[in-house]
Coordinates of C-alpha atoms in Angstrom, one line a residue:
M23 CA 94.8 62.2 89.9
T24 CA 96.1 61.6 93.4
A25 CA 99.6 62.2 94.3
H26 CA 102.3 60.2 92.8
F27 CA 103.7 57.2 94.9
D28 CA 106.5 55.0 94.2
G29 CA 106.8 53.2 97.6
P30 CA 108.1 54.5 101.0
A31 CA 108.6 58.0 101.1
P32 CA 112.2 59.2 101.3
L33 CA 113.3 61.5 104.1
T34 CA 115.6 64.5 103.1
D35 CA 117.3 64.4 106.4
T36 CA 119.3 61.5 105.0
I37 CA 120.4 63.6 102.1
T38 CA 123.5 65.9 102.1
P39 CA 122.2 69.3 101.0
Q40 CA 124.2 71.6 98.7
V41 CA 124.6 74.6 100.9
P42 CA 124.7 77.7 98.8
D43 CA 127.4 79.6 100.5
R44 CA 128.4 81.3 97.0
P45 CA 126.0 82.3 94.4
R46 CA 125.2 79.6 92.0
P47 CA 126.2 79.4 88.5
A48 CA 124.0 80.9 85.9
G49 CA 121.4 78.6 84.5
P50 CA 119.6 78.6 81.1
G51 CA 117.9 82.2 81.1
D52 CA 119.6 83.6 83.9
S53 CA 120.9 87.2 84.0
G54 CA 123.9 85.6 85.9
D55 CA 124.4 88.6 88.2
L56 CA 123.4 87.2 91.6
A57 CA 126.7 88.4 93.4
G58 CA 126.0 87.2 96.9
F59 CA 123.9 87.2 100.0
A60 CA 123.2 89.8 102.8
P61 CA 121.1 89.5 105.8
D62 CA 118.4 91.7 104.1
G63 CA 118.2 89.8 100.8
P64 CA 120.0 88.7 97.8
L65 CA 123.0 91.0 96.3
F66 CA 123.0 91.6 92.5
A67 CA 125.9 92.8 90.4
R68 CA 123.6 95.2 88.3
T69 CA 121.3 97.7 89.7
R70 CA 119.7 98.7 86.3
P71 CA 116.4 97.2 85.0
V72 CA 116.8 93.7 83.7
A73 CA 115.0 92.4 80.8
E74 CA 111.3 91.5 81.7
H75 CA 108.9 88.9 80.7
V76 CA 105.2 89.7 80.8
A77 CA 102.9 86.7 80.9
D78 CA 101.4 86.1 77.4
S79 CA 98.1 87.8 77.0
S80 CA 96.5 84.5 75.6
L81 CA 96.7 83.1 79.1
F82 CA 93.9 85.5 80.3
V83 CA 90.3 86.2 79.6
P84 CA 88.2 89.3 80.9
A85 CA 87.0 88.7 84.5
L86 CA 83.8 90.9 83.9
T87 CA 81.3 90.5 81.2
R88 CA 80.7 93.4 78.9
P89 CA 77.5 94.7 80.7
Q90 CA 79.8 94.6 84.0
R91 CA 82.4 96.4 82.6
F92 CA 80.2 99.0 81.3
E93 CA 78.8 99.4 84.8
M94 CA 82.4 99.5 86.3
A95 CA 83.0 102.5 84.0
L96 CA 80.1 104.2 85.2
Y97 CA 80.8 103.7 88.9
S98 CA 84.3 104.9 88.1
L99 CA 83.1 108.0 86.5
L100 CA 80.7 108.9 89.1
W101 CA 83.6 108.4 91.8
L102 CA 85.6 110.9 89.7
V103 CA 82.8 113.5 89.6
T104 CA 82.4 113.2 93.5
V105 CA 86.0 113.8 93.9
V106 CA 86.1 116.7 91.7
V107 CA 83.2 118.3 93.4
F108 CA 84.8 117.7 96.9
W109 CA 87.9 119.5 95.7
V110 CA 86.3 122.3 94.2
W111 CA 84.4 122.8 97.4
W112 CA 87.6 122.4 99.4
A113 CA 89.6 124.7 97.4
D114 CA 87.2 127.8 98.4
P115 CA 89.8 130.5 99.7
A116 CA 87.2 131.2 102.3
H117 CA 88.4 127.7 104.0
I118 CA 91.9 128.9 104.2
L119 CA 92.9 130.1 107.7
G120 CA 96.6 129.7 107.3
P121 CA 98.8 128.3 104.6
W122 CA 100.6 125.6 106.5
A123 CA 97.6 124.3 108.4
Y124 CA 95.5 124.3 105.1
A125 CA 98.3 122.4 103.3
L126 CA 98.8 119.9 106.0
N127 CA 95.1 119.1 105.9
T128 CA 95.2 119.0 102.2
A129 CA 98.0 116.4 102.1
L130 CA 95.9 114.2 104.6
L131 CA 92.6 114.4 102.7
A132 CA 94.6 113.7 99.4
Y133 CA 95.9 110.7 100.8
L134 CA 92.7 109.3 102.0
I135 CA 90.3 110.5 99.3
L136 CA 92.7 109.9 96.3
L137 CA 94.1 106.6 97.5
P138 CA 91.1 104.7 95.8
A139 CA 92.2 106.2 92.6
V140 CA 94.6 103.2 92.5
F141 CA 91.9 100.6 92.9
V142 CA 89.4 102.4 90.7
Y143 CA 92.2 102.6 88.0
R144 CA 93.1 98.8 88.3
M145 CA 89.6 97.8 88.0
Q146 CA 89.2 98.7 84.5
R147 CA 91.6 95.8 83.4
L148 CA 90.6 92.8 85.4
R149 CA 91.7 89.6 83.7
K150 CA 91.9 86.2 85.2
V151 CA 93.5 82.8 83.9
R152 CA 91.3 81.1 81.5
S153 CA 89.4 78.3 82.8
D154 CA 90.3 76.0 79.9
A155 CA 94.1 76.6 80.2
P156 CA 95.7 73.3 80.0
V157 CA 98.0 72.0 82.9
P158 CA 101.5 71.8 81.7
D159 CA 103.5 68.6 82.0
L160 CA 105.9 69.6 84.5
R161 CA 107.5 67.9 87.6
V162 CA 105.5 69.3 90.6
A163 CA 105.9 69.1 94.4
F164 CA 103.0 70.0 96.7
A165 CA 104.8 71.1 100.1
V166 CA 103.5 72.2 103.4
T167 CA 105.5 73.4 106.4
R168 CA 105.0 72.5 110.0
A169 CA 106.7 73.9 113.2
P170 CA 106.6 71.9 116.4
S171 CA 104.0 74.2 117.9
E172 CA 101.5 73.3 115.1
G173 CA 99.3 70.3 116.1
W174 CA 99.2 67.1 113.8
D175 CA 95.4 67.4 113.5
V176 CA 95.7 70.5 111.7
V177 CA 98.5 69.3 109.3
G178 CA 96.7 66.1 109.0
R179 CA 93.7 67.9 107.3
T180 CA 95.9 69.6 104.9
L181 CA 97.8 66.7 103.7
R182 CA 94.8 64.5 103.2
A183 CA 93.5 67.2 100.8
M184 CA 96.9 67.7 99.2
L185 CA 96.9 63.9 98.3
D186 CA 93.5 64.1 96.8
Q187 CA 94.0 66.9 94.0
D188 CA 92.0 66.9 90.7
I189 CA 95.0 67.3 88.3
P190 CA 96.0 65.5 85.3
I191 CA 99.5 65.1 85.9
A192 CA 101.6 63.1 88.7
Y193 CA 102.8 65.3 91.6
D194 CA 104.7 64.5 95.0
V195 CA 103.4 65.7 98.4
W196 CA 106.0 66.9 100.9
L197 CA 105.9 67.6 104.5
C198 CA 108.6 70.2 105.4
D199 CA 108.6 69.5 109.2
E200 CA 110.9 71.2 111.7
A201 CA 110.8 68.1 114.1
P202 CA 108.8 65.2 112.8
T203 CA 107.7 62.6 115.3
P204 CA 107.9 59.0 114.9
E205 CA 104.1 59.0 114.6
I206 CA 104.2 61.6 111.8
R207 CA 107.1 59.7 110.2
E208 CA 105.0 56.5 110.0
W209 CA 101.8 58.2 108.8
C210 CA 103.8 59.8 106.1
V211 CA 105.3 56.4 105.1
D212 CA 102.0 54.7 105.0
N213 CA 100.3 57.6 102.9
G214 CA 103.2 58.3 100.4
V215 CA 104.2 61.6 101.8
R216 CA 107.8 62.6 101.7
I217 CA 109.3 64.4 104.5
S218 CA 112.1 67.1 104.6
T219 CA 113.5 68.3 107.9
R220 CA 116.5 70.4 108.7
N221 CA 116.2 69.2 112.4
G222 CA 119.9 69.0 113.8
I223 CA 121.6 70.5 110.5
E224 CA 123.6 73.5 111.9
E225 CA 123.9 75.0 108.4
Y226 CA 120.4 75.6 108.3
H227 CA 119.8 77.3 111.6
R228 CA 121.7 80.4 111.0
A229 CA 120.7 83.5 113.0
E230 CA 120.1 85.5 109.8
W231 CA 118.9 85.1 106.2
P232 CA 119.5 82.9 104.3
R233 CA 118.8 79.5 105.9
R234 CA 117.5 81.5 109.0
T235 CA 116.6 79.5 112.2
R236 CA 113.0 79.4 113.5
C237 CA 111.4 80.7 110.4
K238 CA 109.6 79.2 107.3
E239 CA 112.4 80.5 105.0
G240 CA 115.1 78.3 106.6
N241 CA 112.7 75.3 106.5
L242 CA 112.0 75.6 103.0
A243 CA 115.5 76.5 102.1
Y244 CA 116.5 72.9 103.1
F245 CA 113.8 71.5 101.0
Y246 CA 114.8 73.3 97.9
D247 CA 118.6 72.8 98.2
T248 CA 118.2 69.0 98.8
V249 CA 115.3 68.0 96.4
G250 CA 113.4 71.1 95.3
Y251 CA 115.8 72.6 92.7
R252 CA 117.1 69.2 91.4
D253 CA 113.9 67.3 91.0
Y254 CA 111.1 69.5 90.4
D255 CA 110.1 72.5 87.9
V256 CA 107.2 73.8 89.9
V257 CA 106.6 73.9 93.8
A258 CA 103.5 75.0 95.3
Q259 CA 103.6 75.6 99.0
L260 CA 101.1 75.9 102.0
D261 CA 101.1 76.9 105.6
C262 CA 99.8 73.8 107.6
D263 CA 96.4 75.2 108.3
H264 CA 95.3 75.9 104.7
V265 CA 93.4 73.1 103.3
P266 CA 93.2 73.3 99.5
E267 CA 90.0 72.5 97.5
R268 CA 90.3 69.6 95.0
G269 CA 91.2 71.9 91.9
Y270 CA 93.7 73.9 93.9
L271 CA 97.0 72.6 92.4
A272 CA 95.6 72.5 88.8
E273 CA 94.8 76.3 89.1
M274 CA 98.3 77.0 90.6
V275 CA 100.2 74.9 88.0
K276 CA 98.3 76.3 84.8
P277 CA 100.1 79.7 84.5
F278 CA 103.7 78.0 84.5
A279 CA 102.9 77.0 80.7
D280 CA 104.5 80.3 80.0
P281 CA 108.0 80.1 80.7
G282 CA 108.4 83.8 81.9
V283 CA 106.1 83.1 84.9
G284 CA 108.1 82.9 88.1
F285 CA 105.5 82.6 90.7
V286 CA 101.9 82.3 91.1
A287 CA 100.1 84.1 93.9
A288 CA 96.5 82.8 95.3
P289 CA 94.0 84.4 97.6
S290 CA 94.6 83.9 101.1
V291 CA 91.2 83.1 102.7
C292 CA 91.5 82.4 106.5
D293 CA 87.9 81.5 106.8
S294 CA 87.9 78.1 108.6
N295 CA 87.1 79.3 112.0
A296 CA 85.3 82.5 111.1
A297 CA 82.1 81.3 112.7
T298 CA 83.8 81.4 116.1
S299 CA 86.1 84.5 115.9
W300 CA 85.1 88.0 115.3
A301 CA 88.8 89.0 114.7
A302 CA 89.0 86.3 112.1
R303 CA 85.7 87.6 110.1
G304 CA 87.0 91.3 110.5
R305 CA 90.3 90.8 108.6
L306 CA 88.7 88.3 106.2
W307 CA 86.1 90.6 105.2
F308 CA 88.3 93.7 105.2
E309 CA 90.7 92.0 103.0
S310 CA 88.2 90.2 100.5
F311 CA 88.7 92.9 98.0
F312 CA 92.5 92.8 98.1
H313 CA 92.6 89.0 97.9
G314 CA 90.2 89.0 95.0
A315 CA 89.8 91.8 92.4
F316 CA 92.7 94.0 93.4
Q317 CA 95.3 91.3 93.1
L318 CA 93.3 90.0 89.7
A319 CA 94.0 93.5 88.3
H320 CA 97.7 93.1 88.3
N321 CA 97.7 90.1 86.0
G322 CA 99.6 90.7 82.6
G323 CA 102.7 92.6 83.7
A324 CA 101.6 94.8 86.6
V325 CA 102.8 91.9 88.8
P326 CA 100.4 90.8 91.6
V327 CA 102.3 90.0 94.9
S328 CA 102.2 87.0 97.1
I329 CA 100.6 88.1 100.3
G330 CA 99.3 85.3 102.3
S331 CA 100.2 81.7 103.3
H332 CA 100.4 79.8 100.0
Y333 CA 101.9 80.5 96.6
A334 CA 103.8 78.6 94.0
V335 CA 107.4 79.0 92.2
R336 CA 109.3 77.9 89.4
T337 CA 112.2 76.3 91.0
S338 CA 114.8 77.4 88.1
A339 CA 113.8 81.1 88.7
L340 CA 113.8 80.9 92.5
R341 CA 117.4 79.5 92.2
E342 CA 118.7 82.2 90.1
V343 CA 117.5 85.0 92.5
G344 CA 119.0 83.3 95.7
G345 CA 116.1 81.3 97.0
I346 CA 113.0 82.0 99.3
G347 CA 113.0 85.7 100.4
P348 CA 114.0 87.3 103.9
E349 CA 112.0 88.2 106.6
L350 CA 108.6 87.1 108.3
A351 CA 106.8 88.5 105.2
E352 CA 108.8 85.8 102.9
D353 CA 105.8 85.7 100.9
F354 CA 106.1 89.3 99.6
S355 CA 109.9 89.3 99.6
T356 CA 110.0 86.3 97.5
S357 CA 107.7 87.6 94.8
Y358 CA 109.6 90.8 94.7
I359 CA 113.2 89.3 94.3
L360 CA 111.6 86.9 91.5
R361 CA 110.5 90.1 89.6
L362 CA 114.0 91.5 90.2
G363 CA 115.1 88.7 88.2
G364 CA 112.8 89.7 85.5
Y365 CA 110.0 87.1 85.9
D366 CA 106.3 87.9 86.0
G367 CA 103.7 86.7 88.5
V368 CA 100.1 85.6 87.9
F369 CA 97.1 85.7 90.4
A370 CA 95.1 82.5 90.2
I371 CA 92.0 83.7 91.9
D372 CA 90.4 80.4 91.5
A373 CA 93.1 78.4 93.5
R374 CA 91.0 78.2 96.8
A375 CA 92.6 77.0 100.0
H376 CA 90.8 77.7 103.4
G377 CA 92.9 78.6 106.3
L378 CA 92.4 79.5 109.9
G379 CA 92.2 83.2 111.1
P380 CA 93.2 84.5 114.2
D381 CA 91.1 82.7 117.1
T382 CA 91.6 85.8 119.4
C383 CA 91.9 89.7 118.9
A384 CA 95.4 89.3 120.6
A385 CA 96.5 86.8 117.9
M386 CA 95.2 89.1 115.3
L387 CA 97.1 92.2 116.7
T388 CA 100.3 90.1 117.1
Q389 CA 99.9 89.4 113.3
E390 CA 99.2 92.9 112.4
F391 CA 102.4 94.1 114.5
Q392 CA 104.5 91.5 113.0
W393 CA 103.6 92.0 109.4
T394 CA 103.9 95.7 109.6
R395 CA 107.4 95.4 111.3
S396 CA 108.6 93.0 108.6
L397 CA 107.2 95.0 105.6
T398 CA 108.6 98.1 107.1
A399 CA 111.9 96.6 107.6
I400 CA 112.1 95.3 103.9
A401 CA 110.8 98.9 102.7
L402 CA 113.8 100.4 104.4
T403 CA 116.5 97.6 103.5
L404 CA 115.9 95.3 100.6
V405 CA 113.7 97.7 98.6
P406 CA 115.9 100.8 98.4
R407 CA 119.0 99.1 97.0
T408 CA 117.2 97.1 94.4
L409 CA 114.1 99.0 93.3
R410 CA 116.1 100.4 90.3
R411 CA 116.0 96.9 88.9
V412 CA 112.5 97.0 88.0
P413 CA 110.9 99.4 85.3
M414 CA 109.5 102.9 86.3
R415 CA 106.1 101.8 86.1
L416 CA 106.4 99.0 88.7
R417 CA 108.6 101.0 91.2
L418 CA 105.8 102.9 92.7
R419 CA 103.7 99.8 92.5
F420 CA 106.1 97.9 94.7
F421 CA 107.0 100.9 97.0
F422 CA 103.1 101.3 97.6
A423 CA 102.7 97.6 98.4
V424 CA 105.7 97.3 100.9
T425 CA 105.0 100.6 102.6
H426 CA 101.0 100.6 102.6
N427 CA 100.5 99.4 106.3
A428 CA 103.1 101.9 107.6
V429 CA 102.1 105.0 105.7
F430 CA 98.4 104.4 106.5
G431 CA 99.2 104.1 110.0
L432 CA 101.1 107.4 109.7
F433 CA 98.5 109.2 108.2
A434 CA 95.8 107.8 110.6
F435 CA 98.1 109.0 113.5
V436 CA 98.3 112.4 112.1
G437 CA 94.5 112.5 111.4
F438 CA 94.0 111.5 115.0
L439 CA 96.3 114.3 116.2
L440 CA 94.9 117.2 114.3
A441 CA 91.6 117.5 116.2
P442 CA 93.1 117.6 119.7
M443 CA 95.8 119.8 118.6
A444 CA 93.2 122.3 117.3
V445 CA 91.6 122.3 120.7
I446 CA 94.9 122.7 122.7
F447 CA 95.8 125.5 120.8
D448 CA 92.3 127.0 120.3
H449 CA 92.9 127.4 116.5
P450 CA 91.1 125.7 114.0
W451 CA 93.1 124.2 111.0
V452 CA 90.5 125.3 108.3
S453 CA 87.2 127.1 108.3
V454 CA 84.6 124.7 107.0
N455 CA 81.3 123.5 107.7
F456 CA 81.7 120.3 109.2
L457 CA 78.2 118.9 108.1
E458 CA 79.1 119.9 104.5
F459 CA 82.5 118.2 104.9
L460 CA 81.1 115.0 106.1
L461 CA 78.5 114.9 103.4
L462 CA 80.8 115.4 100.6
T463 CA 83.5 113.0 101.9
W464 CA 80.6 110.4 102.4
L465 CA 79.4 110.9 98.7
T466 CA 82.8 110.1 97.4
S467 CA 82.5 106.6 99.2
L468 CA 79.1 105.8 97.5
P469 CA 80.5 104.7 94.1
L470 CA 83.2 102.8 95.6
I471 CA 80.6 100.7 97.6
G472 CA 79.0 100.4 94.2
I473 CA 82.1 98.9 92.8
V474 CA 82.4 96.6 95.6
L475 CA 79.0 95.3 95.2
L476 CA 79.3 94.9 91.4
L477 CA 82.6 92.9 92.2
R478 CA 80.7 90.7 94.7
S479 CA 78.0 89.9 92.3
A480 CA 80.6 88.9 89.7
G481 CA 82.2 86.5 92.2
L482 CA 85.5 88.4 92.4
L483 CA 85.7 88.8 96.1
R484 CA 87.6 86.3 98.3
P485 CA 85.5 85.0 100.0
D486 CA 82.9 85.4 97.5
D487 CA 80.1 86.2 100.1
A488 CA 82.1 88.7 102.2
P489 CA 79.7 91.5 103.2
V490 CA 80.5 95.0 102.1
L491 CA 79.8 96.7 105.6
S492 CA 79.9 95.0 108.8
W493 CA 80.6 95.7 112.5
E494 CA 83.4 93.3 112.6
T495 CA 85.4 95.0 109.8
A496 CA 84.9 98.5 111.5
L497 CA 86.1 97.1 114.9
Y498 CA 89.0 95.5 113.2
K499 CA 90.1 98.6 111.4
I500 CA 90.1 100.6 114.6
A501 CA 91.5 98.0 116.9
R502 CA 94.7 97.5 114.6
L503 CA 95.7 101.2 114.6
P504 CA 98.0 101.1 117.5
Y505 CA 99.6 98.0 116.4
L506 CA 100.4 99.4 112.9
W507 CA 102.0 102.4 114.6
R508 CA 104.0 100.0 116.8
G509 CA 104.8 97.7 114.1
A510 CA 106.1 100.7 111.8
L511 CA 108.4 101.8 114.7
A512 CA 109.7 98.5 115.3
G513 CA 110.4 98.0 111.6
I514 CA 112.4 101.3 111.5
V515 CA 114.4 100.2 114.6
Q516 CA 115.3 96.9 113.1
A517 CA 116.5 98.4 109.9
T518 CA 118.5 101.2 111.5
T519 CA 120.2 99.0 114.2
G520 CA 120.4 95.6 112.5
K521 CA 118.9 94.0 115.4
I522 CA 117.7 90.5 114.8
T523 CA 114.1 89.8 115.5
Q524 CA 112.7 86.3 116.2
F525 CA 109.5 85.5 114.7
R526 CA 106.5 84.1 116.5
V527 CA 104.3 81.4 115.3
T528 CA 100.6 82.2 115.8
P529 CA 98.8 79.5 117.4
K530 CA 96.4 77.5 115.0
D531 CA 94.1 76.3 117.7
R532 CA 92.7 77.8 121.0
E533 CA 94.9 76.7 124.1
G534 CA 92.5 76.5 127.1
I535 CA 91.1 79.7 128.6
E536 CA 93.4 82.5 127.4
P537 CA 92.9 85.6 129.2
Y538 CA 92.6 89.3 127.8
T539 CA 94.8 91.3 129.9
V540 CA 95.1 94.7 131.2
G541 CA 98.2 95.3 129.0
Q542 CA 96.2 94.3 125.9
V543 CA 93.5 96.8 126.6
M544 CA 95.8 99.6 127.8
P545 CA 96.5 101.3 124.4
Y546 CA 92.7 101.9 123.8
V547 CA 92.4 103.1 127.4
V548 CA 95.2 105.5 127.0
L549 CA 93.9 106.9 123.7
T550 CA 90.4 107.3 125.0
V551 CA 91.5 109.0 128.1
A552 CA 93.8 111.5 126.0
N553 CA 90.9 112.2 123.6
V554 CA 88.1 112.6 126.2
A555 CA 90.2 114.8 128.3
V556 CA 91.0 117.2 125.5
G557 CA 87.4 117.1 124.1
A558 CA 85.8 117.7 127.5
W559 CA 88.1 120.6 128.0
G560 CA 87.1 122.0 124.5
T561 CA 83.5 121.7 125.1
W562 CA 83.8 123.3 128.6
A563 CA 85.8 126.1 127.5
D564 CA 84.6 126.6 123.9
R565 CA 87.7 125.9 122.4
A566 CA 87.6 125.2 118.7
F567 CA 84.2 123.6 119.3
G568 CA 83.7 121.5 116.1
Y569 CA 87.4 120.0 116.7
A570 CA 86.3 119.1 120.3
G571 CA 83.6 117.0 118.7
L572 CA 86.0 115.1 116.4
T573 CA 88.2 114.5 119.4
L574 CA 85.4 113.1 121.4
L575 CA 84.4 111.0 118.3
A576 CA 87.8 109.4 118.5
A577 CA 87.4 108.9 122.2
V578 CA 84.2 107.1 121.9
S579 CA 85.6 104.8 119.1
F580 CA 88.6 103.7 121.0
A581 CA 86.1 103.4 124.1
V582 CA 84.0 101.1 122.1
V583 CA 86.8 99.0 121.2
A584 CA 88.2 98.8 124.7
T585 CA 85.0 97.5 126.0
A586 CA 83.8 95.5 123.1
V587 CA 87.1 93.4 122.6
P588 CA 87.1 91.8 126.2
A589 CA 83.5 91.3 126.0
L590 CA 83.6 89.6 122.6
H591 CA 86.7 87.5 124.0
A592 CA 84.6 86.3 126.8
R593 CA 81.9 85.2 124.6
E594 CA 84.2 83.3 122.0
L595 CA 85.8 81.5 125.0
R596 CA 82.7 79.2 124.7
A597 CA 84.5 77.2 122.3
V598 CA 86.9 75.9 125.1
E599 CA 84.8 76.6 128.2
S600 CA 80.8 76.3 128.6
A601 CA 80.7 77.8 132.0
A602 CA 80.3 81.7 132.3
G603 CA 82.2 82.2 135.3
P604 CA 85.7 81.2 134.2
R605 CA 85.2 83.0 130.8
W606 CA 84.4 86.1 132.4
K607 CA 86.9 85.9 135.1
A608 CA 89.7 85.8 132.3
V609 CA 88.6 89.2 131.0
A610 CA 87.4 90.8 134.2
P611 CA 90.4 93.2 135.0
A612 CA 90.5 94.4 131.5
L613 CA 86.9 94.8 131.0
T614 CA 86.5 96.7 134.4
L615 CA 89.1 99.2 133.3
A616 CA 87.7 99.7 130.0
L617 CA 84.2 100.4 131.5
A618 CA 85.7 102.8 134.0
V619 CA 87.0 104.8 131.2
A620 CA 84.1 104.3 128.8
A621 CA 81.3 105.4 131.0
P622 CA 82.5 109.0 131.5
T623 CA 83.6 109.2 127.9
F624 CA 80.0 108.3 126.7
A625 CA 78.5 110.9 129.1
V626 CA 81.0 113.5 127.9
A627 CA 80.1 112.8 124.5
I628 CA 76.4 113.1 125.3
W629 CA 76.9 116.4 127.0
Y630 CA 78.7 117.8 123.6
C631 CA 75.6 116.5 121.7
A632 CA 73.4 118.6 123.9
E633 CA 75.7 121.6 123.6
L634 CA 75.8 121.3 119.8
A635 CA 71.9 121.1 119.7
A636 CA 71.6 124.1 121.8
L637 CA 73.8 126.1 119.3
I638 CA 71.9 124.7 116.4
V639 CA 68.5 125.7 117.9
A640 CA 69.9 129.2 119.0

């Protein structure tokens, strides 16, 4: 069924909103303890756990066949065996040179090697929504947001797909536009799209949450306060670049047949420009496991989270907890506060929408910084004062979700520091054979690769055909590290000072020839120079020789990023400029600096390999 159309589309800027300056009265099923609003999220009268609802098991079916589940169990057992073998080897007293040094290295390795335990455990209970589940007869709105910087050609594609959904119930399509032009208004009237805009309404341009200016939460808050809560049971919402497939809306609405489901999350698949952007491919493929099987494993009480640019909510539940959540990561905060209200979430893996990934590495790094900053701020403000409202089994789950980027960045930072510090002080942290160490850690990863290959063959990655290993993913993982560190630090500063941070909308299309600047390459240059200096000194002076090699490995890794990113940027600028001259001119200063640093780095690395070969022969 296509979108419901009762004549000219109404504009909500002609409606007086009911601004929620005070908590709303409790509704049916409401715990009634929403006490107010703070800049970091809703205030609740109670801190103890609230009654929770778990989605009915009849809504789900196993996502793997019986033979596939047996294969999964074998891979999991094999992973456990390799981990035990590694730790038995690591626990050899001969490896200990000092208790504190050994403890620090053990903690780092425990995080890196045991982190997959969460994933391996979850893979044993993969459940997805039944394909034959009926679509409940609810009042449904399908909404898309637009900021003035987002072009109509992008939004138009999304709206046309929203209007042409294969769903057996009527629904309304809404454009939540910050500043609709006369042309946009005319198109919407002609096509039966309703418009919501807070343009010029001061109450919806506050400096802080709720109803914050220049952010998606404030835009959507106006829609919900005017018509969303009053006229609809369920609202599915998209970013403007996410084009839904025809079956998308039906898959998003199905789980709401269970009255205890408060939100439905969906895979964030930003692959529309994957062919022209290595950064888009790198993140897309790196996150394919998370946006597929990992989220799926939380169906049925473990609560998936909305991480991405589209999700659906039950409006009565959203109203009970105070509305769309705070921060740039409003997707996560919204699903979190809905869970605080006792509602379960469902992950609809077959609800497919295709968005735009970052066109450039610079755009990707900006997003990594902003997301890490936002999640870190939430972890230090909203989460500590509210986490006790969820059962103990979910506290670690939410804490892990909101701190993962920052904690991973911290452990990576410590890991990169260990080798150069050993060289500087000429004191190895542990006494191990590094070839044995590398072999045993590599063995622990083989069963994990097998698990991902199994999930790929079962169609449980998003996108389905994401490669398990790729150079884009490797480059992405190294390139993002400095921005995880910077984002975590910015989040800490924001949480401790209360400073208001303005959000930046990532461009959805390339805007001419964008230069890759010296400032953008500088973090990798600094890291390369620092590591190669220490590594060269260690090689020359024979100081902690093995750690000198690890330091040089880090230097080479950052040098590769420093040179590859501007070169790839120039190549991908072919989308807007065919002539080679202007493209290479746009990256020349950054690439020149990177090459000037990379050349001696590679030379020192070759020298180290020669010294190592001589030691082995001797």
